JSON list of C-alpha atoms in Angstrom, two decimals:
[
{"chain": "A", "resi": 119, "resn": "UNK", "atom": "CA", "xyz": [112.46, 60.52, 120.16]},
{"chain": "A", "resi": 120, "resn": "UNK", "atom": "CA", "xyz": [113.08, 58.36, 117.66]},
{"chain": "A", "resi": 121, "resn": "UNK", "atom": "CA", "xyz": [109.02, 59.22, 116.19]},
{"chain": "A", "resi": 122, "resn": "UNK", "atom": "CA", "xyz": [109.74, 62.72, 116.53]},
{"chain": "A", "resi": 123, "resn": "UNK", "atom": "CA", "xyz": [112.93, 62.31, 114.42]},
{"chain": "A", "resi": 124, "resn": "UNK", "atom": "CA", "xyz": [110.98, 60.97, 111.66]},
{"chain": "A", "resi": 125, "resn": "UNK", "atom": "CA", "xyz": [107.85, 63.39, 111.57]},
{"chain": "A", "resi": 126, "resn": "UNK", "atom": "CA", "xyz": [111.17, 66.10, 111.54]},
{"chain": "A", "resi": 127, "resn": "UNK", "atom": "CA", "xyz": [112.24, 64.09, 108.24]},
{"chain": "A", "resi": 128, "resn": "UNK", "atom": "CA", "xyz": [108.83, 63.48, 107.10]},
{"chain": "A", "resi": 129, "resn": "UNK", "atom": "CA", "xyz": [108.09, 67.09, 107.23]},
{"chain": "A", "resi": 130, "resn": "UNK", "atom": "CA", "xyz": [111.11, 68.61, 105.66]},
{"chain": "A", "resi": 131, "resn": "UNK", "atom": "CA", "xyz": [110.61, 66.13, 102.70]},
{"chain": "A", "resi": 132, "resn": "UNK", "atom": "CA", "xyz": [107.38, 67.21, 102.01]},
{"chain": "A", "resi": 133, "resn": "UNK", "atom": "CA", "xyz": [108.49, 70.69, 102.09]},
{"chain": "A", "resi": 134, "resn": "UNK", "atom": "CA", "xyz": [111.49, 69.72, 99.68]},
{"chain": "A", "resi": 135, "resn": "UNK", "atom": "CA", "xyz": [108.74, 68.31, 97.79]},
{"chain": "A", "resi": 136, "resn": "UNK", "atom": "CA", "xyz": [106.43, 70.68, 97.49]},
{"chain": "A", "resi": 137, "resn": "UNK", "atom": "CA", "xyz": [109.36, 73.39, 96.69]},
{"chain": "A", "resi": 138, "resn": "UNK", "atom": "CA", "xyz": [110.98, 70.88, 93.90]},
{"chain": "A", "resi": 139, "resn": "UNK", "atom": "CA", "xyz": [107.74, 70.94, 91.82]},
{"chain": "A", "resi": 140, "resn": "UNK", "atom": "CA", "xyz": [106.70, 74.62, 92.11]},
{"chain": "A", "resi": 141, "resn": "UNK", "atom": "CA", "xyz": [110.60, 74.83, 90.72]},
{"chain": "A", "resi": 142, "resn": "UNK", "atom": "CA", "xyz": [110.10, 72.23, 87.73]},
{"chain": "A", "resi": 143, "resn": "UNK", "atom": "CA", "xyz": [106.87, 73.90, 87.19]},
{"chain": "A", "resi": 144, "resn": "UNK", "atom": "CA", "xyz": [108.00, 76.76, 86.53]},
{"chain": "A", "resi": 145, "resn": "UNK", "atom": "CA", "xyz": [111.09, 76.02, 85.08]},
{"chain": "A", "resi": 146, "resn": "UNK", "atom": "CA", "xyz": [111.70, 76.97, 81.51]},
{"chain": "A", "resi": 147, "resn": "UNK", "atom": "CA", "xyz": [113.02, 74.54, 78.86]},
{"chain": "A", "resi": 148, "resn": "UNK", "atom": "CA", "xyz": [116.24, 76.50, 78.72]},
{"chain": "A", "resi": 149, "resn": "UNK", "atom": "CA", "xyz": [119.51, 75.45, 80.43]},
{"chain": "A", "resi": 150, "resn": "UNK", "atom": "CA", "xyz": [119.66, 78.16, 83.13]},
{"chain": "A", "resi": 151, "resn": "UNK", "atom": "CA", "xyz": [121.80, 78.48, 86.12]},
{"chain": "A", "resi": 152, "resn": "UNK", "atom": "CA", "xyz": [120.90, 78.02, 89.72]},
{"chain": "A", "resi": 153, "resn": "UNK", "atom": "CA", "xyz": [117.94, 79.66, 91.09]},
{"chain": "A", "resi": 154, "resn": "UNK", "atom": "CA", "xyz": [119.34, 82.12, 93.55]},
{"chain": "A", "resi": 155, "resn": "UNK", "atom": "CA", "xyz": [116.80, 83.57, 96.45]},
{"chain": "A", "resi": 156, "resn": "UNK", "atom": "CA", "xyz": [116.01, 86.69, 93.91]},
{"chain": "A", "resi": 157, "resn": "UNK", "atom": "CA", "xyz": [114.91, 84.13, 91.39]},
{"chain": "A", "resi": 158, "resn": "UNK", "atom": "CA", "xyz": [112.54, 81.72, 93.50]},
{"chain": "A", "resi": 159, "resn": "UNK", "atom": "CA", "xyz": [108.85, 81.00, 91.48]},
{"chain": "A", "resi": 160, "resn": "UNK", "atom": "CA", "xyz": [106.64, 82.67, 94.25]},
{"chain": "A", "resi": 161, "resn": "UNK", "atom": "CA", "xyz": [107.42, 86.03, 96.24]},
{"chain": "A", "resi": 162, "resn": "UNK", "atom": "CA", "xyz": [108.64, 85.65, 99.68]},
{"chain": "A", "resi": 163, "resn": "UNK", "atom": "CA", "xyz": [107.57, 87.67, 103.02]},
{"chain": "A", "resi": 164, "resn": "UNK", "atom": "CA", "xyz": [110.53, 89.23, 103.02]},
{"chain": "A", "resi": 165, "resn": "UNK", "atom": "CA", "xyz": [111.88, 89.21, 99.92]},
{"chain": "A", "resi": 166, "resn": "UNK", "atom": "CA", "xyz": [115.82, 90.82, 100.33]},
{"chain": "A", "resi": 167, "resn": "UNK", "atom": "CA", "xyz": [116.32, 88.38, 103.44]},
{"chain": "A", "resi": 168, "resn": "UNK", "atom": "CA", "xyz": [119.58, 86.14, 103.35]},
{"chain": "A", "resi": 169, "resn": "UNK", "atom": "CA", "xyz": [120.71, 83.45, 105.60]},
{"chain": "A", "resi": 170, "resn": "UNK", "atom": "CA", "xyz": [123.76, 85.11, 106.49]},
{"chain": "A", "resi": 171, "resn": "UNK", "atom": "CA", "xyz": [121.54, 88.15, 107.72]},
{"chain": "A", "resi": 172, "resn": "UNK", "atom": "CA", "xyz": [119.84, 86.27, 110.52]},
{"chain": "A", "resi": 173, "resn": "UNK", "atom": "CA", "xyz": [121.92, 86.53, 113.91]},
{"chain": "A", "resi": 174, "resn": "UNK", "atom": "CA", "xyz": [118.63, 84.88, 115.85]},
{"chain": "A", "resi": 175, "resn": "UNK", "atom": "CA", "xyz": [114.79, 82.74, 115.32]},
{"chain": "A", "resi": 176, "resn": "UNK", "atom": "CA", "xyz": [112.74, 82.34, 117.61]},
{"chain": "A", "resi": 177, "resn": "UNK", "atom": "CA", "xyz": [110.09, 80.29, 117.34]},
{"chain": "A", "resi": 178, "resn": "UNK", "atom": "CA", "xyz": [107.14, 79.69, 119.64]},
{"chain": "A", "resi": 179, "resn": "UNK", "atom": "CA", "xyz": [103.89, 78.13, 119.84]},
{"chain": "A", "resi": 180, "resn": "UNK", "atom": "CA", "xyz": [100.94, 80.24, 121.68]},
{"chain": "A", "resi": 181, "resn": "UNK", "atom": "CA", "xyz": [98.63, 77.67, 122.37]},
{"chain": "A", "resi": 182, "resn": "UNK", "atom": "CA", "xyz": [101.13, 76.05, 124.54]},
{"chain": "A", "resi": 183, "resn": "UNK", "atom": "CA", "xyz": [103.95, 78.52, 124.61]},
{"chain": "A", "resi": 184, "resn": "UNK", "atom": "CA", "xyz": [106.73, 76.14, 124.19]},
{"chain": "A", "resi": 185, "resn": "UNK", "atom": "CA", "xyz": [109.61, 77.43, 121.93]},
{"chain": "A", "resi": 186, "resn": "UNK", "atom": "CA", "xyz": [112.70, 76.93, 120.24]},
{"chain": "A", "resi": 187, "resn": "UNK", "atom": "CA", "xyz": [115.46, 79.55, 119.98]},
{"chain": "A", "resi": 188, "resn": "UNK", "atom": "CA", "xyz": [118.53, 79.56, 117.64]},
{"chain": "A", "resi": 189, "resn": "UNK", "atom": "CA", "xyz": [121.23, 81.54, 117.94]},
{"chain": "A", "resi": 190, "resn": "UNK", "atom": "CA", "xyz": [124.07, 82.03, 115.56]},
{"chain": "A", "resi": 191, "resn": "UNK", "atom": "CA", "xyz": [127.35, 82.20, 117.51]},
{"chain": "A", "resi": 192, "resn": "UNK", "atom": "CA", "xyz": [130.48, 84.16, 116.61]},
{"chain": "A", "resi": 193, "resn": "UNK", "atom": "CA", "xyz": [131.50, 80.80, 114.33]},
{"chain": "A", "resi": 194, "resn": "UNK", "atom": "CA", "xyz": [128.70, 81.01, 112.00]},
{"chain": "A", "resi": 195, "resn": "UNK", "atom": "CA", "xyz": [127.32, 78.07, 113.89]},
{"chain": "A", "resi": 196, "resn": "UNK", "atom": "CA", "xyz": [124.18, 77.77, 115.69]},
{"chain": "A", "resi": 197, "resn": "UNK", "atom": "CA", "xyz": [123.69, 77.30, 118.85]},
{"chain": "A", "resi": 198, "resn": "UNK", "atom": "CA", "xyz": [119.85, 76.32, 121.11]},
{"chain": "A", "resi": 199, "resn": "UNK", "atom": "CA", "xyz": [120.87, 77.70, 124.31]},
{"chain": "A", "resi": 200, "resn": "UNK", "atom": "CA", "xyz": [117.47, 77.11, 125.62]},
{"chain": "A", "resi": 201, "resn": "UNK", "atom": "CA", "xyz": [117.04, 72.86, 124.82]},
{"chain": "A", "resi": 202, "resn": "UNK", "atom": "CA", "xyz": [119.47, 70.22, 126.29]},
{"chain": "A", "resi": 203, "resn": "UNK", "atom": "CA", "xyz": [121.66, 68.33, 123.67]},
{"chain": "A", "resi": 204, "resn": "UNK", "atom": "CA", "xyz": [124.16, 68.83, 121.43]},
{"chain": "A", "resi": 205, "resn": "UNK", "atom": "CA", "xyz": [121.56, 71.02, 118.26]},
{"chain": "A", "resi": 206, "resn": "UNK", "atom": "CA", "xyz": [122.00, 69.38, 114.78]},
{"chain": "A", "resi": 207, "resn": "UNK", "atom": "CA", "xyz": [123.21, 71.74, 112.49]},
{"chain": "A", "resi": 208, "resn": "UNK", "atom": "CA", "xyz": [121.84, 70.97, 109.38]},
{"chain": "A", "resi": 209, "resn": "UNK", "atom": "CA", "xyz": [118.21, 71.09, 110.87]},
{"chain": "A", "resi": 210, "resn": "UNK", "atom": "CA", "xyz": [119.02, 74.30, 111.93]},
{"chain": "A", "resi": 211, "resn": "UNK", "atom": "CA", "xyz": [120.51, 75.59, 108.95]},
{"chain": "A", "resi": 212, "resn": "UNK", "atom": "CA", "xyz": [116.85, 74.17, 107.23]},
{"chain": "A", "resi": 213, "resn": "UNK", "atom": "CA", "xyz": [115.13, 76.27, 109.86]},
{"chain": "A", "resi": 214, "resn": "UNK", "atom": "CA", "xyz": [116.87, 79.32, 109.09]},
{"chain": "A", "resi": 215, "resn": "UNK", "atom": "CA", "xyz": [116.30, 79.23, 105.37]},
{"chain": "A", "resi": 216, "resn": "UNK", "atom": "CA", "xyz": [113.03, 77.87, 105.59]},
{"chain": "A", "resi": 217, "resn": "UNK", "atom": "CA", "xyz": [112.23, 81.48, 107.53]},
{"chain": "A", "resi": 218, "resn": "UNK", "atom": "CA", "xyz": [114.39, 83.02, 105.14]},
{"chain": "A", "resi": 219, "resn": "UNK", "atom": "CA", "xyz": [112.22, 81.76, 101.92]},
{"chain": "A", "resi": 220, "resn": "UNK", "atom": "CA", "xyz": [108.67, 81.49, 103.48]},
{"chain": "A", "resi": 221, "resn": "UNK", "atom": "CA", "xyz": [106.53, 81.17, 100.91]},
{"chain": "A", "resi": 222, "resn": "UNK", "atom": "CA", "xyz": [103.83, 83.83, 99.94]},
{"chain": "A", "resi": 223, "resn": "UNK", "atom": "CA", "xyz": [100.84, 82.47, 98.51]},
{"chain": "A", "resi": 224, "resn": "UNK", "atom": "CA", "xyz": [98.76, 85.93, 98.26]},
{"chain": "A", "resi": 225, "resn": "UNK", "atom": "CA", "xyz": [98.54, 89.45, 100.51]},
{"chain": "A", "resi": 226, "resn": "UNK", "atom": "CA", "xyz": [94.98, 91.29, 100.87]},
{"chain": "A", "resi": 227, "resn": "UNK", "atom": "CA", "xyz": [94.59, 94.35, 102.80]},
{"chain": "A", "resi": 228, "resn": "UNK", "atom": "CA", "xyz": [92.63, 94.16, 106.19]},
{"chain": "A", "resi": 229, "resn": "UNK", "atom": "CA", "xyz": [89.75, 97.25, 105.36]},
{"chain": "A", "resi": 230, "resn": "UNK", "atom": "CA", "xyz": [88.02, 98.55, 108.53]},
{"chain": "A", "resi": 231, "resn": "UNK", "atom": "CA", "xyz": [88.30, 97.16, 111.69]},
{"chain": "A", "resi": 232, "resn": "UNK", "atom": "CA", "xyz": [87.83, 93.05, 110.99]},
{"chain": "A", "resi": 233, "resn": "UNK", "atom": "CA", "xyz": [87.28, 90.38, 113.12]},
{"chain": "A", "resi": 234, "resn": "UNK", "atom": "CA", "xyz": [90.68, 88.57, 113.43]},
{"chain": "A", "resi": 235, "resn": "UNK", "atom": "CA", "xyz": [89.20, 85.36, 115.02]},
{"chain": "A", "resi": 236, "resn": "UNK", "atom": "CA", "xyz": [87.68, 84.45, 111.34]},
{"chain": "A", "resi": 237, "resn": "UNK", "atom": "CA", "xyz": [91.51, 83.55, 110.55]},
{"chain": "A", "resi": 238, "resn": "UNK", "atom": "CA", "xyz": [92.67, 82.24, 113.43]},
{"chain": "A", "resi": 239, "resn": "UNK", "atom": "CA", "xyz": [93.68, 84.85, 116.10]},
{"chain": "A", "resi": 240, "resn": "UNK", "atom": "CA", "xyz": [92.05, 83.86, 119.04]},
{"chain": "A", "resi": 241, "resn": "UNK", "atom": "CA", "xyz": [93.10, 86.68, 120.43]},
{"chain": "A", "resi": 242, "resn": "UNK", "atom": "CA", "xyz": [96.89, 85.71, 119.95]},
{"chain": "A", "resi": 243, "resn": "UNK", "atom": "CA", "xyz": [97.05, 83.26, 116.77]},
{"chain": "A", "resi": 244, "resn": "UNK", "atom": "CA", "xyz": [98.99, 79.74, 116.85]},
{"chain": "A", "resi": 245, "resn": "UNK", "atom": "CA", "xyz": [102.42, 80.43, 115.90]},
{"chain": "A", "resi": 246, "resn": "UNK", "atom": "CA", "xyz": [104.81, 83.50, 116.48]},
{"chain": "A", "resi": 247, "resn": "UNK", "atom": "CA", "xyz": [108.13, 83.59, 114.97]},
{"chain": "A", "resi": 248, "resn": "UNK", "atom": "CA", "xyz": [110.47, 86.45, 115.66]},
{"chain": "A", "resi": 249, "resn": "UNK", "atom": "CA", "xyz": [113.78, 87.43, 113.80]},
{"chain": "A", "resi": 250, "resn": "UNK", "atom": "CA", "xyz": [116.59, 89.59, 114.80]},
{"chain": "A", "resi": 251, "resn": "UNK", "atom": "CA", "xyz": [118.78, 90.77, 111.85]},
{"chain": "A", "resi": 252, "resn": "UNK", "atom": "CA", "xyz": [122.83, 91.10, 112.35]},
{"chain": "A", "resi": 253, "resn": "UNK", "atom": "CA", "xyz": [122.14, 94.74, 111.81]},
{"chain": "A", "resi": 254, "resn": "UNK", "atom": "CA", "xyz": [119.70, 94.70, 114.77]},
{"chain": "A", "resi": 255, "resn": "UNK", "atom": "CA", "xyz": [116.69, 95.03, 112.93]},
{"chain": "A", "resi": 256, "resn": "UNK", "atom": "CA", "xyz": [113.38, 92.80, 113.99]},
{"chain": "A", "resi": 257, "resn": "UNK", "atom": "CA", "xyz": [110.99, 91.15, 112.47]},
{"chain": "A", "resi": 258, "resn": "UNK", "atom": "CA", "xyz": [107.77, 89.52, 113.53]},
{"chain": "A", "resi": 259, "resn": "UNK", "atom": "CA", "xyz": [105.45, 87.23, 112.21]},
{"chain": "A", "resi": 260, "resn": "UNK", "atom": "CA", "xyz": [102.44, 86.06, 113.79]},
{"chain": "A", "resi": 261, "resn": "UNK", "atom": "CA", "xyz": [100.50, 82.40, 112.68]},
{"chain": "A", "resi": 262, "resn": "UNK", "atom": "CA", "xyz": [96.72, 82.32, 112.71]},
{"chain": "A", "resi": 263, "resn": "UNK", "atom": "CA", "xyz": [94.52, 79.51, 110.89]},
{"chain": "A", "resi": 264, "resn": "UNK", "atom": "CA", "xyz": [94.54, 77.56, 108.33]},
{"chain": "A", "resi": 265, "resn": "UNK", "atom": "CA", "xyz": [92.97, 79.15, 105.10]},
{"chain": "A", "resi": 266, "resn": "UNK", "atom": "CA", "xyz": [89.40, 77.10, 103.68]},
{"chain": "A", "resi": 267, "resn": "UNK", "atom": "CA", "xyz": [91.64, 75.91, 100.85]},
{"chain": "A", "resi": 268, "resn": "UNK", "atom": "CA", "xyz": [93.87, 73.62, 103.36]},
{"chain": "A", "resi": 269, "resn": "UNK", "atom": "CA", "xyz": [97.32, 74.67, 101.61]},
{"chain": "A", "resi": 270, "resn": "UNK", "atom": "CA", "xyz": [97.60, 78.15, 103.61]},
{"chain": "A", "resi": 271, "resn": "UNK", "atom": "CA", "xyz": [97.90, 79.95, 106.57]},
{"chain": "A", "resi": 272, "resn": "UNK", "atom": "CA", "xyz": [97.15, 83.24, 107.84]},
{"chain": "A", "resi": 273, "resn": "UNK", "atom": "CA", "xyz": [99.65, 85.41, 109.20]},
{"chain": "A", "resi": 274, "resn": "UNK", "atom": "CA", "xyz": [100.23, 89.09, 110.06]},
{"chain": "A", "resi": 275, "resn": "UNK", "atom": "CA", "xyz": [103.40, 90.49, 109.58]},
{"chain": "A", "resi": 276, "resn": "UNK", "atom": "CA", "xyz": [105.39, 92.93, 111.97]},
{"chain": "A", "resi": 277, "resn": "UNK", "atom": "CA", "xyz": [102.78, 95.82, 111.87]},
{"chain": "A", "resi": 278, "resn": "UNK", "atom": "CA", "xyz": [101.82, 95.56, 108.34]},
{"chain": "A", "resi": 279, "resn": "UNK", "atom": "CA", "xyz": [98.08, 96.24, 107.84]},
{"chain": "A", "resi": 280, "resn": "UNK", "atom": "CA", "xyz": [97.69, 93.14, 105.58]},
{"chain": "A", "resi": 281, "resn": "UNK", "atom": "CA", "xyz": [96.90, 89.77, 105.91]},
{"chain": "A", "resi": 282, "resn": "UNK", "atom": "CA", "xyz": [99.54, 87.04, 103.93]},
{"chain": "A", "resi": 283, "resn": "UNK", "atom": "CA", "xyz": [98.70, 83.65, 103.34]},
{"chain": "A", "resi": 284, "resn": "UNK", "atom": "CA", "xyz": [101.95, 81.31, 104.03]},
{"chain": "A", "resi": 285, "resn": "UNK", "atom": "CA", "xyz": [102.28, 78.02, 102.72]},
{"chain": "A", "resi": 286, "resn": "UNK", "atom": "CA", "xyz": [100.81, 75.29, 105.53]},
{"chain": "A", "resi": 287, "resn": "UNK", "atom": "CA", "xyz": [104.37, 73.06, 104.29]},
{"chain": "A", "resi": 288, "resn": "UNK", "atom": "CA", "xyz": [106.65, 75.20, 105.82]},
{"chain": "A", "resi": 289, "resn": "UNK", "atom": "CA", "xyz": [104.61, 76.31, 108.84]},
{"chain": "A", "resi": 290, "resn": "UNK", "atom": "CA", "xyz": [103.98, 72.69, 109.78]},
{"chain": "A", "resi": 291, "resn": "UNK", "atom": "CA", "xyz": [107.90, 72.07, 109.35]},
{"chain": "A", "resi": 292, "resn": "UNK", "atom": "CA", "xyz": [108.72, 75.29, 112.04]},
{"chain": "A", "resi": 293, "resn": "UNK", "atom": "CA", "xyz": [106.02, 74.06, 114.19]},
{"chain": "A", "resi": 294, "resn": "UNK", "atom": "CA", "xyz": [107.31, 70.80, 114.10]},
{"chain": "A", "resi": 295, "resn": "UNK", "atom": "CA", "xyz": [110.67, 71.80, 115.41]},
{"chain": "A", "resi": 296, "resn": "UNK", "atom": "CA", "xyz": [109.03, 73.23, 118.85]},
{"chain": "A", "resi": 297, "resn": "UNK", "atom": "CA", "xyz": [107.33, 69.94, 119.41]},
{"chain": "A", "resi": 298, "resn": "UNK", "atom": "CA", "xyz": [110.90, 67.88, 118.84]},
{"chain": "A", "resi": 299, "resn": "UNK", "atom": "CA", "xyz": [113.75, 69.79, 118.78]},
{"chain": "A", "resi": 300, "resn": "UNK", "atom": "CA", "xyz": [116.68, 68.72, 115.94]},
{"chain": "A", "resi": 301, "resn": "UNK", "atom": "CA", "xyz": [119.24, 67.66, 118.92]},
{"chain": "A", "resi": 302, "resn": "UNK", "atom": "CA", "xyz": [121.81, 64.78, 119.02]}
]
């Protein structure tokens, strides 16, 4: 447990990393206020998505088909109802935006009829993550492979016909979390 707990902080630091510098990259020499999620350097795969609009995430791994579900409960706080132990709540909260502000690193269309398998889907893909809005709406993202560059992933989005390419930091973190759950 206590291995998984630190590949859970390893992770998320590299993902704070790797979010801190594409900020002070980008960042102008002015004084400006906060970033807010409109104002984030990179576009986002869904891009008017809050926190507080996310009543449940589900994520689950295909190869294996273990899974992690949060719930947000009529506090505000989250709740695992599928894992034993009492659910950290900070981890969760990092889950939740880290779905919320899922990095885009580029779209392309998918022309004809391609085979999926050269990114990943075989059939199924790696990593599914579903959302379910507090207005009811879903969402659904599906994980292939990882891109020749290393630094993505591919992914199809509810039934868009596009491919994206998410940023490998922040998939590894959600995977990460279905391996150890962030429990007390």
């Amino acid at each position: 447990m206590r291995d998984g707990r630190r590949t859970l902080i390893l992770l998320a630091a590299i993902f704070g990393v790797l979010l801190a510098a594409t900020l002070l990259r980008n960042r102008s020499s002015e004084p400006a206020e906060a970033p807010t999620l409109n104002d984030l350097p990179f576009e986002r795969v869904f891009p008017t998505l809050t926190d507080g609009d996310i009543q449940a995430v589900r994520l689950q791994n295909l190869a294996d088909d273990s899974f992690l579900t949060l719930v947000r409960d009529e506090t505000g706080q989250w709740a695992a109802p599928d894992i034993p132990g009492v659910l950290d709540q900070e981890i969760a909260a990092l889950i939740v935006r880290t779905v919320v502000i899922l990095p885009v690193q580029g779209v392309f269309g998918l022309e004809g009829n391609p085979d999926l398998r050269d990114y990943g889907f075989n059939p199924d893909g790696n990593l599914l993550i579903q959302i379910v809005l507090t207005n009811g709406t879903q969402h659904g993202i599906v994980v292939g492979g990882i891109a020749p560059s290393g630094n993505g992933v591919y992914a199809l989005v509810d039934s868009q016909p596009s491919m994206y390419l998410l940023e490998r930091a922040a998939i590894a973190f959600l995977v990460a979390q279905i391996q150890s759950p962030p429990t007390a």
